[in-house]
mmCIF file of C-alpha atoms in Angstrom:
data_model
loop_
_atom_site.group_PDB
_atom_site.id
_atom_site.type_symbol
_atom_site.label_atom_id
_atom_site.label_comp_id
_atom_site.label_asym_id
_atom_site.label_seq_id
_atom_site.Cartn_x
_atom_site.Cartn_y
_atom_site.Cartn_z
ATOM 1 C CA UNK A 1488 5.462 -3.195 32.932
ATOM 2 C CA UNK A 1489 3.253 -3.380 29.718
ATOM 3 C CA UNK A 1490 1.286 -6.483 28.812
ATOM 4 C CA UNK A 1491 3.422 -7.914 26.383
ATOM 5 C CA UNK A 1492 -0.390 -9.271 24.470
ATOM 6 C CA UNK A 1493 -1.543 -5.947 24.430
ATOM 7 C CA UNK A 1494 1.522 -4.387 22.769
ATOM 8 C CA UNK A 1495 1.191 -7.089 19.893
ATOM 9 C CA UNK A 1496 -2.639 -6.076 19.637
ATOM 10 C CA UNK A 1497 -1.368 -2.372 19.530
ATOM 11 C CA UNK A 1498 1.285 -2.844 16.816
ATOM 12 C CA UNK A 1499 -1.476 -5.029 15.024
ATOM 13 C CA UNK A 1500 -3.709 -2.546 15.023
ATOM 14 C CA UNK A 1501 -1.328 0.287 13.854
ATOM 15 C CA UNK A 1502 0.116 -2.099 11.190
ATOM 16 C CA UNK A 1503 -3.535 -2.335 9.501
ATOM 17 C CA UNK A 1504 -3.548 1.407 8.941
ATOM 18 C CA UNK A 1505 -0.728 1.182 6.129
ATOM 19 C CA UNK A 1506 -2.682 -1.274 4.345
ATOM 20 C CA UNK A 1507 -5.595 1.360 3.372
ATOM 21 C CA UNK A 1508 -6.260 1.938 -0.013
ATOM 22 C CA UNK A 1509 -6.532 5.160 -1.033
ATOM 23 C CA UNK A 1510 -10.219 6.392 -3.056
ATOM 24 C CA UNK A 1511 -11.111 4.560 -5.828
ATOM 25 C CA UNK A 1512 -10.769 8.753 -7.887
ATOM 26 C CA UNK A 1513 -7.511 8.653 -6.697
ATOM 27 C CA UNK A 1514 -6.099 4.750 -7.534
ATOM 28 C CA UNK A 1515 -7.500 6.308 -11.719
ATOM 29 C CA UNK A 1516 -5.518 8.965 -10.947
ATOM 30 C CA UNK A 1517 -1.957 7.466 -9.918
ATOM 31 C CA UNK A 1518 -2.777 4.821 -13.022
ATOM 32 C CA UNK A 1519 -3.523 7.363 -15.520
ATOM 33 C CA UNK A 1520 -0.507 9.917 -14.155
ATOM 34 C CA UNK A 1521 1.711 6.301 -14.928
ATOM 35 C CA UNK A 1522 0.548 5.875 -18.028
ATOM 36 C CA UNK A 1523 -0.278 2.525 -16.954
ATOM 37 C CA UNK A 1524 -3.174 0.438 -18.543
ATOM 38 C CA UNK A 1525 -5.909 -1.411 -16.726
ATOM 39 C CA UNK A 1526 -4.691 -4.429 -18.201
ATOM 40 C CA UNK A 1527 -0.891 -3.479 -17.137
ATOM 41 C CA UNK A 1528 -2.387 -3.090 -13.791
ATOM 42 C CA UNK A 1529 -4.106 -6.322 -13.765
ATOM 43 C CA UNK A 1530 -1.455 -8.160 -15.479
ATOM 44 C CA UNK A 1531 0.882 -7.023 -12.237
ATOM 45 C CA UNK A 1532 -1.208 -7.765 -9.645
ATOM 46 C CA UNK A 1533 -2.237 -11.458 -11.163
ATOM 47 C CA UNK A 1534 -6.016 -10.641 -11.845
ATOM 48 C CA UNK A 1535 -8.341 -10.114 -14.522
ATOM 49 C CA UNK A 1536 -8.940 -6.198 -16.118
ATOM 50 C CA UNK A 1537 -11.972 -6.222 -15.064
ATOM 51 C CA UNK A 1538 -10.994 -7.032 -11.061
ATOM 52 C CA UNK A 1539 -9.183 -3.329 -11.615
ATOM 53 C CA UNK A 1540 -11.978 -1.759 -13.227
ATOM 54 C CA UNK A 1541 -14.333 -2.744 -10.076
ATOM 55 C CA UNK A 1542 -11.507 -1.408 -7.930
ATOM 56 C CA UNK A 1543 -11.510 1.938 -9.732
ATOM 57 C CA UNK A 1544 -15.021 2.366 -9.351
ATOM 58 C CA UNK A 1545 -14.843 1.365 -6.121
ATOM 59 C CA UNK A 1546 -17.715 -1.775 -6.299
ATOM 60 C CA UNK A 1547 -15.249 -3.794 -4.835
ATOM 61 C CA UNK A 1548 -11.977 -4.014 -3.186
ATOM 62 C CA UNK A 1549 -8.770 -6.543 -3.883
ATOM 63 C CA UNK A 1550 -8.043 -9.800 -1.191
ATOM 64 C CA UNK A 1551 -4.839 -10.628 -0.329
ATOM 65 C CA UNK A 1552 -2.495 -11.372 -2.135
ATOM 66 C CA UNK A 1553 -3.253 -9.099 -4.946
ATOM 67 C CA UNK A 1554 -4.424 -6.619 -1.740
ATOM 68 C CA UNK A 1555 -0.890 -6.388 -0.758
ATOM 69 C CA UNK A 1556 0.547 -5.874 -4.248
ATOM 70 C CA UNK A 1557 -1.844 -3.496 -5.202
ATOM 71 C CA UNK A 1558 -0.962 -1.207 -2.324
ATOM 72 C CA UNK A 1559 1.991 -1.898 -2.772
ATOM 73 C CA UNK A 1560 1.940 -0.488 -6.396
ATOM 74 C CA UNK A 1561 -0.461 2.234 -5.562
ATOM 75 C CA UNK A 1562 1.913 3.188 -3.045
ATOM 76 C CA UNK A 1563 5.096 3.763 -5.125
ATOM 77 C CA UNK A 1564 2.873 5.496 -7.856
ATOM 78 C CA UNK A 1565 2.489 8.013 -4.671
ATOM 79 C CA UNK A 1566 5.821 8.612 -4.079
ATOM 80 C CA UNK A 1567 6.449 9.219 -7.996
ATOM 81 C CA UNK A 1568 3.376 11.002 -8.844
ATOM 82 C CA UNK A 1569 2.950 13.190 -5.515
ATOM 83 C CA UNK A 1570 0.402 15.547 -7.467
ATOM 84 C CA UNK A 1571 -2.192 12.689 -8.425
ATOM 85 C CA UNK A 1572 -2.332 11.187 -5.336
ATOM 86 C CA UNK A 1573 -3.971 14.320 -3.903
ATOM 87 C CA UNK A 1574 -6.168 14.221 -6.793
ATOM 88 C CA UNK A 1575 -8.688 13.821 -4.139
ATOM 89 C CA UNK A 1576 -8.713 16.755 -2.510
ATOM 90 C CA UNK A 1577 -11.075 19.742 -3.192
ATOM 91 C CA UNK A 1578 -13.207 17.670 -6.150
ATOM 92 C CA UNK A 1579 -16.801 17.094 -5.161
ATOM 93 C CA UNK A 1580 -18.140 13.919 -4.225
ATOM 94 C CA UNK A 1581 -21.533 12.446 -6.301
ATOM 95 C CA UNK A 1582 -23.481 13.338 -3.272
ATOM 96 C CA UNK A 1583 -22.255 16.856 -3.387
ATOM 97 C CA UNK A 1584 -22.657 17.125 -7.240
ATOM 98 C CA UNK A 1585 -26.272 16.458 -7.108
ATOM 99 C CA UNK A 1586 -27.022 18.499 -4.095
ATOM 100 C CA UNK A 1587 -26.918 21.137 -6.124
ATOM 101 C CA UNK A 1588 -29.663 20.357 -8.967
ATOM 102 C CA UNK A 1589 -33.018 19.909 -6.921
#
């Protein structure tokens, strides 16, 4: 029989993997594809514009609670803008943009 402890640990574990945010390219991407503000954002998640800003650019990342409702909004922007959360995919990264001019 399973260790009771170590199936909590488990389901711990996999519960931490929904609460990922996605790239910072990709959180401009569902905002702009809402036609949502940084200051709608902001206002939504109970911080200041530029807390959403610094998320964006991705020099720093929410705390809880605004953690939660930010993924939480990030999340349903997914579901209704499908094409801008793959933003992500196939654009180059800075370090592969300057690669190229050496």
């Amino acid at each position: 029989m399973p260790d009771p402890d170590r199936l909590k640990q488990v389901d711990a574990l996999l519960d931490g993997l929904d609460d990922v945010l996605p790239p910072p390219r990709v959180r401009v991407q569902l905002r702009l594809a809402a036609n949502l503000t940084q200051q709608e954002i902001a206002d939504a998640v109970g911080v200041k514009r530029l807390a959403v800003v610094r998320w964006e650019l991705g020099k720093s990342h929410p705390r809880r609670p605004q953690r939660d409702a930010y993924i939480h909004l990030l999340k349903r922007l997914a579901e209704r803008f499908p094409e801008a959360a793959k933003a992500d995919e196939g654009m180059p990264t800075p370090a592969s943009e300057s690669r190229g001019s050496g």
